[in-house]
Amino acid sequence: LAKDNEINEAVLSELEEILIGADMGVGTTQKLLRALKADVQAQNHGEIDLLKEYLGEEIYKILRAPSEDFEPPHRPHVMMIVGVNGVGKTTTIGKLSHRLRQEGNKVLLAAADTFRAGAVDQLKVWGDRVGATTLSQQDGSDPAAVAFDAVRAGMARGMDRVLIDTAGRLHTKVNLMEELKKVKRVIDKACPGAPHEVWLVIDATQGQNALQQARMFHGALNLTGIILTKLDSTAKGGVAVGITDELSVPITFIGVGEKIEDLRPFASREFVDALLA
Amino acid sequence: QLSDKFHDILDHLKGRGKLTEDHIEQTLRQVRLNLLEADVNFKVVKEFCEQVKAKAMGSEVHQSLSPDKQFIKIFHQQLTDIMGVPQEISLQHKPPVVILLCGLQGSGKTTTAAKLARYFKEEKKRFPYLVPADVYRPAAIEQLKTLATRIDVPYYDTHPKDNPVKVCKKAVAIAEDRGYDLVILDTAGRLQIDKEMMKELGKIQSKVKVHQSLLVVDAMTGQEAVNVAKSFHDLLNIGGVVLTKMDGDARGGAALSVKYITGCPIYFAGIGEKVEDLEPFYPDRVASRILG
Ligand SMILES: Nc1nc2c(ncn2[C@@H]2O[C@H](COP(=O)(O)OP(=O)(O)OP(=O)(O)O)[C@@H](O)[C@H]2O)c(=O)[nH]1
Ligand SMILES: Nc1nc2c(ncn2[C@@H]2O[C@H](COP(=O)(O)OP(=O)(O)OP(=O)(O)O)[C@@H](O)[C@H]2O)c(=O)[nH]1
Ligand SMILES: [Mg+2]
Ligand SMILES: [Mg+2]
């Protein structure tokens, strides 16, 4: 971060700390501060609040999703939820199902985490809470088989939505990432074109590793959306900016708590304001 | 490689008297970026770099040691001083020894509870008793009971309507009664800013003689590791830390932040999802990993 500029060094340091402290990461922070220093307007107005506004605008440009042609959901509209361990996938599926149910959709949940203790029970509790059918098989059964059967059942029963819960897995585990690719292929076999959505869940309390997670999951599965959870914590989730900037996958929803209603559509303005607060 | 970067900056110092402030500053700039990229908290990085600078300033450049090696030595020493040495958790108390696990949501507490029970049963010949004290998360009780059954460790039969504080109290009484010498309390994940939930942990600690309160931290945690650790440490009597999900490729800067801010030993590292995937924490290995 070079010292060759009109903007006060102390102000730049303060801005840098805000961005780094929000988990924006060194790369994204340097990029944003370079843009700031290159901007003549910014150079002429050294006050931090004005500079923050400028930064906010730059971040907003990165996060603003291009206006998507909203594709009407297929019937059933199949959504696969993935991510590393403990980020909030199962809970998020519960919250999403609640929203979908409130919009009048018939929802089916697939308990394709056949590995972790209590995973199927956990999803079943959510299913019961929201009035969704939860399909599962024996512990240790093939997740792809669970997904296949659930999608077929969803089609047969006239479901509007099928949500597939998968086991948490670190992106560094090659065999587990292959398993996930297989689940995706098998879902397509059950219903050509499915899954219509593959959403990665990212935990806002995580640091820069979330960027690597996003890269690997995107490379393996071609993500269509990202959900950022635990924004009710003191973490700001700044890593989402780097992820969006690099991969252009839109952030769809944010998790703001552990209760069924603690899910909100992603609002980039609000997110940026909170980031720089 | 950080050591290569040091070499480039400091190589020309060979044969000179002292490490100059300017060269130290340049090198520290590299160090700073590297540590931030590893998720070490920026305040910790700032203080750490100031400490290294103070030690490096005016230290004589030895004839036998090139300046970059000299700097690395000082730097490494400072990092090692903070990270500490491997420490074994002390369970030297009149049985039953009570361990409490706490931390943020999803950090790995329930899995770690089972891992610790297995470890102490198999490696340390103890008779552990697992206590599901998370009555909030759907099927959390089932999760721990399933794991306990898998490793053939007895557990308290918690029901979702139970009061977690009462559960812990009753469980310890049962352990005393039945001669279990180690009680492991698994609690619900919670935010350090959730006053009611933090109070609940405080209540457990006051109603039950807890010998070791361990903070379970996800190795991928970002900048907030400092605030989380500080609050848990200040509000509760945290005696140690377990760092989970070390089997990924996160640099693990949270380890340095947590150690720096609390001074608490990191006793164990979770290195996988299976119940055997627990090992003692090796500070020097993690220090190298953080440095990249
Ligand atoms: N505070 C907060 N906690 C959350 C949020 N979303 C999920 N959680 C909690 O995070 C913990 C983990 O949630 P899960 O839904 O089990 O996460 P998961 O990704 O399915 O975990 P695995 O299947 O084990 O990989 C639970 O305690 C949830 O209640 C959120 O938005 N805010
Ligand atoms: N790869 C890996 N996964 C782990 C490790 N420890 C725990 N996990 C996984 O992380 C996820 C969360 O673990 P839990 O034990 O449910 O976490 P928790 O802290 O009890 O979660 P809450 O009770 O909801 O706060 C699960 O998928 C675990 O299998 C570890 O060391 N490595
Ligand atoms: Mg899950
Ligand atoms: Mg738990």
XYZ file of C-alpha atoms and ligand atoms in Angstrom:
635
model
C 0.000 0.000 0.000
C 2.285 2.786 -1.293
C 2.689 6.231 0.224
C 2.556 8.312 -2.973
C -0.828 10.011 -2.678
C -2.969 12.959 -1.667
C -5.090 10.989 0.757
C -3.930 11.188 4.348
C -1.920 8.097 5.339
C -3.695 7.851 8.664
C -7.085 7.884 6.966
C -5.956 5.178 4.550
C -4.778 3.062 7.478
C -8.082 3.469 9.210
C -9.982 2.473 6.067
C -7.693 -0.506 5.586
C -8.382 -1.694 9.129
C -12.133 -1.413 8.611
C -11.948 -3.503 5.430
C -9.514 -6.107 6.782
C -11.425 -6.298 10.068
C -14.560 -7.091 8.078
C -12.808 -10.123 6.510
C -12.538 -8.453 3.101
C -9.061 -9.946 2.778
C -5.796 -8.380 1.629
C -6.407 -8.760 -2.113
C -9.842 -7.153 -2.223
C -8.813 -4.457 0.270
C -5.763 -3.489 -1.782
C -7.828 -3.401 -4.955
C -10.428 -1.117 -3.369
C -7.876 1.218 -1.797
C -5.958 1.457 -5.077
C -9.178 2.515 -6.803
C -9.715 5.052 -4.052
C -6.223 6.517 -4.405
C -6.561 6.712 -8.180
C -9.792 8.622 -7.935
C -9.344 12.396 -8.132
C -12.608 13.085 -6.336
C -11.465 10.929 -3.438
C -8.119 12.701 -3.378
C -9.759 16.067 -2.987
C -12.005 15.000 -0.135
C -9.905 13.575 2.634
C -12.622 13.118 5.244
C -13.128 9.531 6.193
C -16.916 9.529 5.949
C -16.819 10.670 2.342
C -14.133 8.140 1.516
C -16.220 5.421 3.152
C -19.134 6.402 0.922
C -16.886 6.091 -2.091
C -15.663 2.675 -0.949
C -19.232 1.624 -0.290
C -20.144 2.526 -3.838
C -17.237 0.462 -5.209
C -18.211 -2.559 -3.126
C -21.847 -2.156 -4.113
C -20.851 -2.280 -7.797
C -19.165 -5.628 -7.172
C -22.139 -7.068 -5.285
C -24.964 -5.763 -7.399
C -26.306 -8.769 -9.227
C -26.884 -8.290 -12.957
C -30.620 -8.227 -13.559
C -31.350 -11.888 -14.106
C -34.028 -13.164 -16.396
C -35.968 -14.884 -13.690
C -36.530 -18.395 -14.979
C -39.857 -19.710 -13.749
C -39.242 -22.691 -11.554
C -39.490 -26.104 -13.117
C -41.779 -28.592 -11.588
C -40.267 -29.788 -9.384
C -37.646 -27.095 -9.015
C -34.676 -28.997 -7.592
C -32.172 -27.259 -5.368
C -28.955 -28.798 -4.029
C -27.363 -27.260 -0.907
C -23.641 -27.735 -0.354
C -20.779 -26.424 1.763
C -18.134 -27.270 4.316
C -18.889 -28.640 7.789
C -21.075 -26.725 10.211
C -21.834 -23.658 8.064
C -25.623 -23.951 8.408
C -26.821 -25.985 5.393
C -29.451 -28.059 7.184
C -30.806 -25.126 9.179
C -30.903 -22.990 6.027
C -32.898 -25.670 4.215
C -35.365 -25.542 7.089
C -35.657 -21.766 6.734
C -35.900 -21.869 2.925
C -38.598 -24.539 3.077
C -40.569 -22.408 5.504
C -40.471 -19.495 3.065
C -41.425 -21.728 0.152
C -44.265 -23.275 2.127
C -45.557 -19.839 3.057
C -45.607 -19.032 -0.674
C -47.859 -22.050 -1.153
C -45.325 -24.521 -2.488
C -45.403 -28.263 -1.892
C -41.906 -29.027 -0.633
C -39.961 -32.269 -0.378
C -36.668 -32.549 1.506
C -33.997 -35.133 0.694
C -31.825 -36.207 3.629
C -28.752 -36.923 1.519
C -26.367 -36.505 4.457
C -26.148 -40.182 5.212
C -22.899 -39.842 7.086
C -23.128 -37.542 10.108
C -24.723 -38.662 13.371
C -28.174 -37.149 13.810
C -28.198 -35.479 10.380
C -31.322 -37.213 9.129
C -33.151 -36.642 12.447
C -32.185 -32.974 12.330
C -33.623 -32.487 8.828
C -36.771 -34.412 9.763
C -37.440 -32.012 12.647
C -37.257 -29.108 10.221
C -39.443 -30.925 7.712
C -42.102 -31.479 10.367
C -41.904 -27.855 11.467
C -42.577 -26.493 7.990
C -44.953 -29.131 6.673
C -42.577 -30.632 4.144
C -42.090 -34.328 3.409
C -38.619 -35.569 4.340
C -37.279 -38.592 2.518
C -34.338 -40.527 3.875
C -32.715 -43.910 3.718
C -30.552 -45.918 6.068
C -27.472 -44.410 7.659
C -24.465 -44.961 5.464
C -26.520 -45.397 2.297
C -25.374 -43.788 -0.944
C -26.242 -40.063 -0.924
C -26.728 -40.211 -4.689
C -29.370 -42.908 -4.244
C -31.215 -40.786 -1.682
C -31.109 -37.801 -4.032
C -32.277 -39.859 -7.018
C -35.203 -41.392 -5.166
C -36.208 -38.059 -3.683
C -36.223 -36.281 -7.041
C -38.246 -39.105 -8.595
C -40.675 -38.972 -5.673
C -40.879 -35.200 -6.058
C -41.837 -35.633 -9.685
C -44.338 -38.400 -8.971
C -46.025 -36.517 -6.138
C -46.318 -33.214 -7.976
C -43.974 -31.364 -5.649
C -43.114 -27.764 -6.462
C -39.724 -27.873 -4.796
C -37.199 -30.540 -3.881
C -34.391 -29.445 -1.580
C -31.372 -31.731 -1.242
C -29.386 -31.561 2.002
C -25.839 -32.837 1.652
C -23.178 -33.690 4.212
C -20.682 -31.003 5.113
C -17.275 -31.643 3.551
C -13.989 -29.825 3.271
C -13.241 -28.815 -0.324
C -9.790 -30.363 0.032
C -11.193 -33.884 0.268
C -11.078 -35.101 -3.325
C -13.201 -38.220 -2.791
C -15.927 -36.226 -1.032
C -15.991 -33.622 -3.798
C -16.269 -36.465 -6.329
C -19.175 -37.834 -4.299
C -20.913 -34.489 -4.605
C -20.368 -34.382 -8.367
C -21.896 -37.841 -8.567
C -24.922 -36.693 -6.567
C -25.375 -33.859 -9.067
C -25.077 -36.191 -12.081
C -27.548 -38.641 -10.575
C -30.044 -35.844 -9.892
C -29.842 -34.982 -13.584
C -30.533 -38.629 -14.442
C -33.640 -38.561 -12.259
C -34.837 -35.311 -13.782
C -33.019 -33.958 -16.859
C -31.837 -30.421 -16.228
C -31.897 -30.835 -12.460
C -30.571 -29.655 -10.095
C -31.846 -26.257 -11.230
C -30.000 -24.587 -8.384
C -26.767 -25.496 -6.633
C -26.252 -23.152 -3.716
C -23.131 -22.951 -1.579
C -23.528 -22.010 2.065
C -20.748 -19.802 3.436
C -20.371 -19.016 7.139
C -19.815 -15.291 7.766
C -17.549 -16.045 10.743
C -15.013 -17.674 8.453
C -12.051 -15.897 6.997
C -10.302 -16.094 3.652
C -10.613 -19.863 3.383
C -14.229 -19.259 2.320
C -12.886 -17.883 -0.971
C -11.009 -21.112 -1.604
C -14.111 -23.098 -0.654
C -16.168 -21.138 -3.170
C -13.585 -21.672 -5.914
C -13.449 -25.421 -5.376
C -17.196 -25.960 -5.033
C -17.810 -23.744 -8.054
C -15.244 -25.635 -10.107
C -16.817 -28.939 -9.156
C -20.498 -28.099 -9.379
C -21.059 -24.824 -11.206
C -22.775 -22.891 -8.425
C -25.861 -20.816 -9.128
C -26.058 -19.070 -5.770
C -24.463 -18.412 -2.411
C -26.074 -18.142 1.005
C -24.181 -16.253 3.684
C -25.113 -17.424 7.194
C -24.486 -16.203 10.743
C -24.599 -12.507 9.894
C -26.250 -12.031 13.295
C -22.781 -12.675 14.733
C -20.185 -9.901 15.033
C -18.621 -11.069 11.762
C -19.279 -8.928 8.697
C -18.840 -11.588 6.016
C -16.580 -9.409 3.878
C -15.158 -12.477 2.149
C -18.435 -12.540 0.162
C -17.175 -9.501 -1.767
C -14.049 -11.301 -2.971
C -16.116 -14.358 -3.842
C -18.625 -12.356 -5.889
C -15.854 -10.370 -7.553
C -13.949 -13.452 -8.617
C -16.710 -15.931 -9.398
C -19.747 -13.765 -10.190
C -22.061 -16.125 -8.330
C -24.933 -14.109 -6.800
C -25.591 -14.053 -3.080
C -29.234 -15.047 -2.758
C -30.074 -15.103 0.950
C -28.489 -14.359 4.292
C -28.921 -16.241 7.563
C -29.414 -13.996 10.578
C -30.136 -16.428 13.381
C -31.127 -19.945 14.336
C -34.902 -19.607 14.132
C -37.131 -20.584 11.263
C -37.780 -17.013 10.164
C -34.111 -15.927 10.342
C -33.559 -15.847 6.588
C -33.634 -12.718 4.420
C -33.141 -12.072 0.715
C -29.707 -10.583 0.185
C -29.830 -6.786 0.073
C -26.514 -5.448 -1.178
C -27.001 -1.856 0.065
C -27.745 -2.987 3.607
C -24.874 -5.449 3.483
C -22.386 -2.789 2.382
C -23.595 -0.334 5.035
C -23.131 -2.978 7.733
C -19.700 -3.856 6.337
C -18.417 -0.290 6.685
C -20.262 0.605 9.880
C 7.850 -18.324 0.616
C 8.180 -15.822 3.444
C 11.817 -16.692 4.095
C 12.613 -15.980 0.423
C 11.018 -12.547 0.730
C 13.087 -11.858 3.839
C 16.177 -12.903 1.948
C 15.507 -10.522 -0.950
C 15.025 -7.551 1.338
C 17.777 -8.286 3.797
C 20.466 -9.860 1.653
C 22.215 -6.559 1.027
C 22.588 -6.073 4.754
C 25.334 -8.672 4.822
C 28.428 -7.379 6.449
C 26.761 -4.245 7.834
C 26.569 -3.478 11.520
C 22.911 -3.369 12.357
C 19.516 -4.231 10.931
C 18.350 -0.737 10.000
C 14.898 0.500 10.809
C 14.076 0.970 7.146
C 14.921 -2.585 6.207
C 13.081 -3.960 9.189
C 10.034 -1.891 8.206
C 10.155 -3.216 4.656
C 10.381 -6.779 5.818
C 7.624 -6.316 8.341
C 5.340 -5.028 5.619
C 5.667 -8.398 3.913
C 5.146 -10.226 7.183
C 2.069 -8.161 7.901
C 0.384 -8.954 4.589
C 1.243 -12.599 4.963
C -0.261 -12.851 8.449
C -3.401 -10.967 7.401
C -3.857 -13.344 4.478
C -3.612 -16.165 7.017
C -6.573 -14.657 8.922
C -4.582 -13.435 11.917
C -6.533 -10.540 13.432
C -5.206 -7.174 12.258
C -4.746 -5.836 15.811
C -2.747 -8.922 16.759
C -0.660 -8.536 13.602
C 0.043 -4.902 14.459
C 1.215 -5.694 17.982
C 3.160 -8.734 16.857
C 5.040 -6.731 14.216
C 5.818 -3.982 16.723
C 7.267 -6.580 19.073
C 9.404 -8.094 16.330
C 10.566 -4.638 15.278
C 11.561 -3.712 18.836
C 13.577 -6.919 19.160
C 15.159 -6.545 15.715
C 16.112 -2.887 16.126
C 19.676 -2.525 17.177
C 20.284 -6.232 17.339
C 23.784 -6.807 16.055
C 24.135 -8.541 12.714
C 26.323 -11.475 13.575
C 29.185 -12.384 11.303
C 28.091 -15.996 11.388
C 24.481 -15.279 10.478
C 23.172 -13.468 7.391
C 20.768 -10.571 8.203
C 17.761 -12.315 6.769
C 18.499 -15.407 8.848
C 18.956 -13.152 11.862
C 15.590 -11.574 11.249
C 13.913 -14.936 10.763
C 15.410 -16.094 14.045
C 13.964 -13.122 15.936
C 10.666 -13.435 14.128
C 10.401 -17.148 14.730
C 11.271 -16.759 18.390
C 8.534 -14.189 18.873
C 5.984 -16.410 17.145
C 7.029 -19.413 19.215
C 6.822 -17.408 22.429
C 3.217 -16.556 21.657
C 2.155 -19.954 20.336
C 3.776 -21.716 23.268
C 4.759 -25.355 23.599
C 2.573 -28.459 23.430
C 0.637 -28.697 26.660
C -1.243 -31.605 28.044
C -4.546 -30.869 29.678
C -4.394 -31.289 33.422
C -7.073 -33.542 34.851
C -5.497 -33.819 38.286
C -8.624 -33.364 40.328
C -10.733 -35.447 42.624
C -13.051 -37.383 40.301
C -15.259 -36.827 38.508
C -13.248 -34.291 36.520
C -15.675 -32.072 34.631
C -14.902 -30.652 31.185
C -17.248 -28.099 29.605
C -17.195 -27.457 25.846
C -18.445 -24.133 24.505
C -18.132 -21.979 21.406
C -19.863 -20.556 18.350
C -22.488 -22.445 16.369
C -21.115 -25.229 14.207
C -17.550 -25.026 15.561
C -17.423 -28.780 16.250
C -18.300 -29.082 19.961
C -20.534 -32.150 19.807
C -18.116 -34.063 17.608
C -15.224 -32.955 19.832
C -17.078 -34.107 22.959
C -17.229 -37.618 21.515
C -13.623 -37.428 20.325
C -12.432 -36.430 23.793
C -14.461 -39.186 25.426
C -12.940 -41.768 23.099
C -9.454 -40.351 23.579
C -9.628 -40.417 27.362
C -11.222 -43.844 27.398
C -8.800 -45.526 24.987
C -5.561 -43.592 25.574
C -5.883 -42.509 29.180
C -7.942 -45.383 30.580
C -10.609 -43.118 32.027
C -14.315 -43.765 32.455
C -15.978 -40.844 30.665
C -19.638 -39.823 30.844
C -21.058 -37.755 27.989
C -23.689 -35.128 28.734
C -25.850 -33.628 25.972
C -26.650 -30.154 27.340
C -27.835 -28.652 24.022
C -31.625 -28.748 24.165
C -32.131 -26.177 21.428
C -30.684 -27.517 18.200
C -32.911 -30.102 16.499
C -31.604 -33.611 17.160
C -28.464 -32.365 18.975
C -29.194 -34.801 21.778
C -29.591 -37.642 19.278
C -26.317 -36.643 17.624
C -24.302 -37.013 20.832
C -26.168 -40.131 21.954
C -25.437 -41.783 18.584
C -21.746 -40.937 18.860
C -21.612 -42.097 22.478
C -23.191 -45.425 21.577
C -20.711 -45.827 18.743
C -17.748 -45.526 21.134
C -19.469 -47.415 23.939
C -19.437 -44.513 26.387
C -22.399 -43.964 28.747
C -24.416 -40.767 28.423
C -26.969 -38.764 30.357
C -30.480 -39.221 29.001
C -31.319 -35.580 28.253
C -34.784 -34.656 26.961
C -35.446 -31.604 24.758
C -37.608 -29.992 27.485
C -34.869 -30.231 30.127
C -33.061 -27.235 31.603
C -29.372 -27.407 30.539
C -28.099 -26.199 33.934
C -30.128 -28.859 35.763
C -28.968 -31.473 33.255
C -25.315 -30.722 34.008
C -25.890 -30.753 37.754
C -27.785 -34.048 37.686
C -25.289 -35.629 35.306
C -22.327 -34.861 37.569
C -24.236 -36.301 40.536
C -24.867 -39.490 38.565
C -21.194 -39.668 37.587
C -20.154 -39.384 41.226
C -22.658 -42.056 42.109
C -21.573 -44.504 39.420
C -17.837 -43.917 39.600
C -17.386 -42.226 36.192
C -14.213 -40.203 36.625
C -14.639 -37.799 33.704
C -17.734 -35.831 32.700
C -17.849 -34.049 29.341
C -20.574 -31.404 28.991
C -21.605 -30.584 25.401
C -23.378 -27.228 25.205
C -25.316 -25.425 22.475
C -23.466 -23.162 20.077
C -23.927 -19.499 20.943
C -22.771 -16.010 19.973
C -20.502 -14.254 22.465
C -22.902 -11.278 22.221
C -25.929 -13.342 23.266
C -26.247 -12.235 26.889
C -28.806 -14.854 27.909
C -26.890 -17.754 26.407
C -23.586 -16.579 27.894
C -25.361 -16.327 31.257
C -26.472 -19.934 30.861
C -22.839 -21.037 30.635
C -22.015 -18.917 33.664
C -24.815 -20.655 35.544
C -23.505 -24.090 34.602
C -20.079 -23.087 35.907
C -21.548 -21.846 39.182
C -23.842 -24.818 39.802
C -21.308 -27.457 38.798
C -17.645 -27.725 39.693
C -16.202 -27.383 36.178
C -12.477 -28.108 36.118
C -11.797 -27.299 32.481
C -13.882 -25.004 30.274
C -12.650 -25.429 26.727
C -13.442 -23.035 23.902
C -13.949 -24.910 20.632
C -12.814 -22.807 17.678
C -13.088 -23.540 13.965
C -9.633 -23.230 12.350
C -11.251 -21.323 9.451
C -12.481 -18.503 11.725
C -11.685 -15.033 10.441
C -11.013 -11.680 12.068
C -13.699 -12.124 14.724
C -11.729 -14.936 16.404
C -10.276 -12.272 18.676
C -13.604 -10.818 19.788
C -15.138 -14.247 20.264
C -12.207 -15.579 22.283
C -11.899 -12.421 24.336
C -15.580 -12.399 25.314
C -15.719 -16.088 26.149
C -12.480 -15.756 28.108
C -13.603 -12.661 30.006
C -17.124 -13.820 30.800
C -16.365 -17.444 31.537
C -13.459 -19.219 33.094
C -11.929 -20.533 29.855
C -8.889 -22.689 30.576
C -8.078 -24.044 27.158
C -8.928 -24.250 23.491
C -9.615 -26.942 20.922
C -9.015 -25.983 17.295
C -11.192 -27.968 14.891
C -11.223 -28.655 11.137
C -7.456 -28.471 10.932
C -7.653 -31.089 8.180
C -8.622 -28.409 5.662
C -6.331 -25.883 3.978
C -7.192 -22.885 6.137
C -3.962 -21.167 7.196
C -5.317 -21.089 10.738
C -4.411 -17.552 11.789
C -7.267 -17.778 14.298
C -4.951 -19.985 16.379
C -2.460 -17.143 16.789
C -5.207 -14.595 17.502
C -6.877 -16.784 20.125
C -3.615 -17.737 21.822
C -2.423 -14.145 21.815
C -5.605 -12.665 23.244
C -6.396 -15.303 25.885
C -3.024 -16.839 26.691
C -4.897 -20.142 26.985
C -3.187 -23.325 25.795
C -4.582 -24.984 22.698
C -4.768 -28.579 23.880
C -6.183 -30.451 20.923
C -6.668 -30.224 17.172
C -9.637 -31.750 15.382
C -8.284 -33.309 12.212
C -11.344 -34.907 10.679
C -14.980 -35.877 11.016
C -14.463 -39.294 12.567
C -14.384 -39.866 16.272
C -10.710 -40.916 16.121
C -9.736 -37.665 14.391
C -8.283 -35.841 17.371
C -4.651 -35.178 18.132
C -2.645 -33.036 20.548
C -2.061 -29.533 19.231
C 1.455 -28.837 17.964
C 2.097 -25.076 18.151
C 5.201 -25.053 15.968
C 3.462 -26.934 13.138
C 0.619 -24.438 13.155
C 3.060 -21.514 13.326
C 4.690 -22.752 10.083
C 1.277 -23.194 8.506
C 0.223 -19.659 9.427
C 3.412 -18.313 7.881
C 2.632 -20.209 4.700
N -26.328 -17.585 14.813
C -26.623 -18.312 13.725
N -26.490 -19.645 13.777
C -26.811 -20.344 12.671
C -27.243 -19.730 11.470
N -27.471 -20.725 10.562
C -27.204 -21.892 11.180
N -26.821 -21.665 12.458
C -26.413 -22.636 13.472
O -25.209 -23.239 13.038
C -25.137 -24.574 13.552
C -24.856 -25.532 12.413
O -25.999 -25.570 11.567
P -26.294 -26.815 10.624
O -27.520 -26.465 9.862
O -26.280 -28.079 11.385
O -25.014 -26.752 9.681
P -24.636 -27.759 8.538
O -23.902 -27.009 7.494
O -25.824 -28.508 8.055
O -23.643 -28.720 9.301
P -23.079 -30.135 8.795
O -24.199 -30.841 8.126
O -22.639 -30.814 10.031
O -21.957 -29.828 7.872
C -26.467 -24.826 14.253
O -26.280 -24.602 15.635
C -27.383 -23.769 13.674
O -28.422 -23.411 14.545
C -27.344 -18.292 11.433
O -27.693 -17.666 10.440
N -27.020 -17.651 12.586
N -13.406 -31.960 8.693
C -13.705 -31.809 9.985
N -14.983 -31.696 10.344
C -15.262 -31.555 11.648
C -14.266 -31.526 12.657
N -14.892 -31.387 13.858
C -16.215 -31.329 13.599
N -16.437 -31.437 12.267
C -17.698 -31.376 11.539
O -18.206 -30.076 11.695
C -19.639 -30.122 11.666
C -20.162 -29.460 12.922
O -19.813 -30.268 14.029
P -20.702 -30.290 15.361
O -20.003 -31.188 16.305
O -22.121 -30.582 15.042
O -20.559 -28.781 15.794
P -21.199 -28.078 17.070
O -20.239 -27.070 17.557
O -21.618 -29.086 18.065
O -22.449 -27.354 16.432
P -23.626 -26.651 17.243
O -23.994 -27.557 18.354
O -24.702 -26.467 16.257
O -23.078 -25.347 17.717
C -20.001 -31.581 11.542
O -20.211 -31.855 10.176
C -18.776 -32.299 12.025
O -18.630 -33.590 11.468
C -12.892 -31.636 12.252
O -11.951 -31.604 13.033
N -12.680 -31.787 10.903
Mg -26.191 -30.533 7.938
Mg -23.439 -29.380 18.932
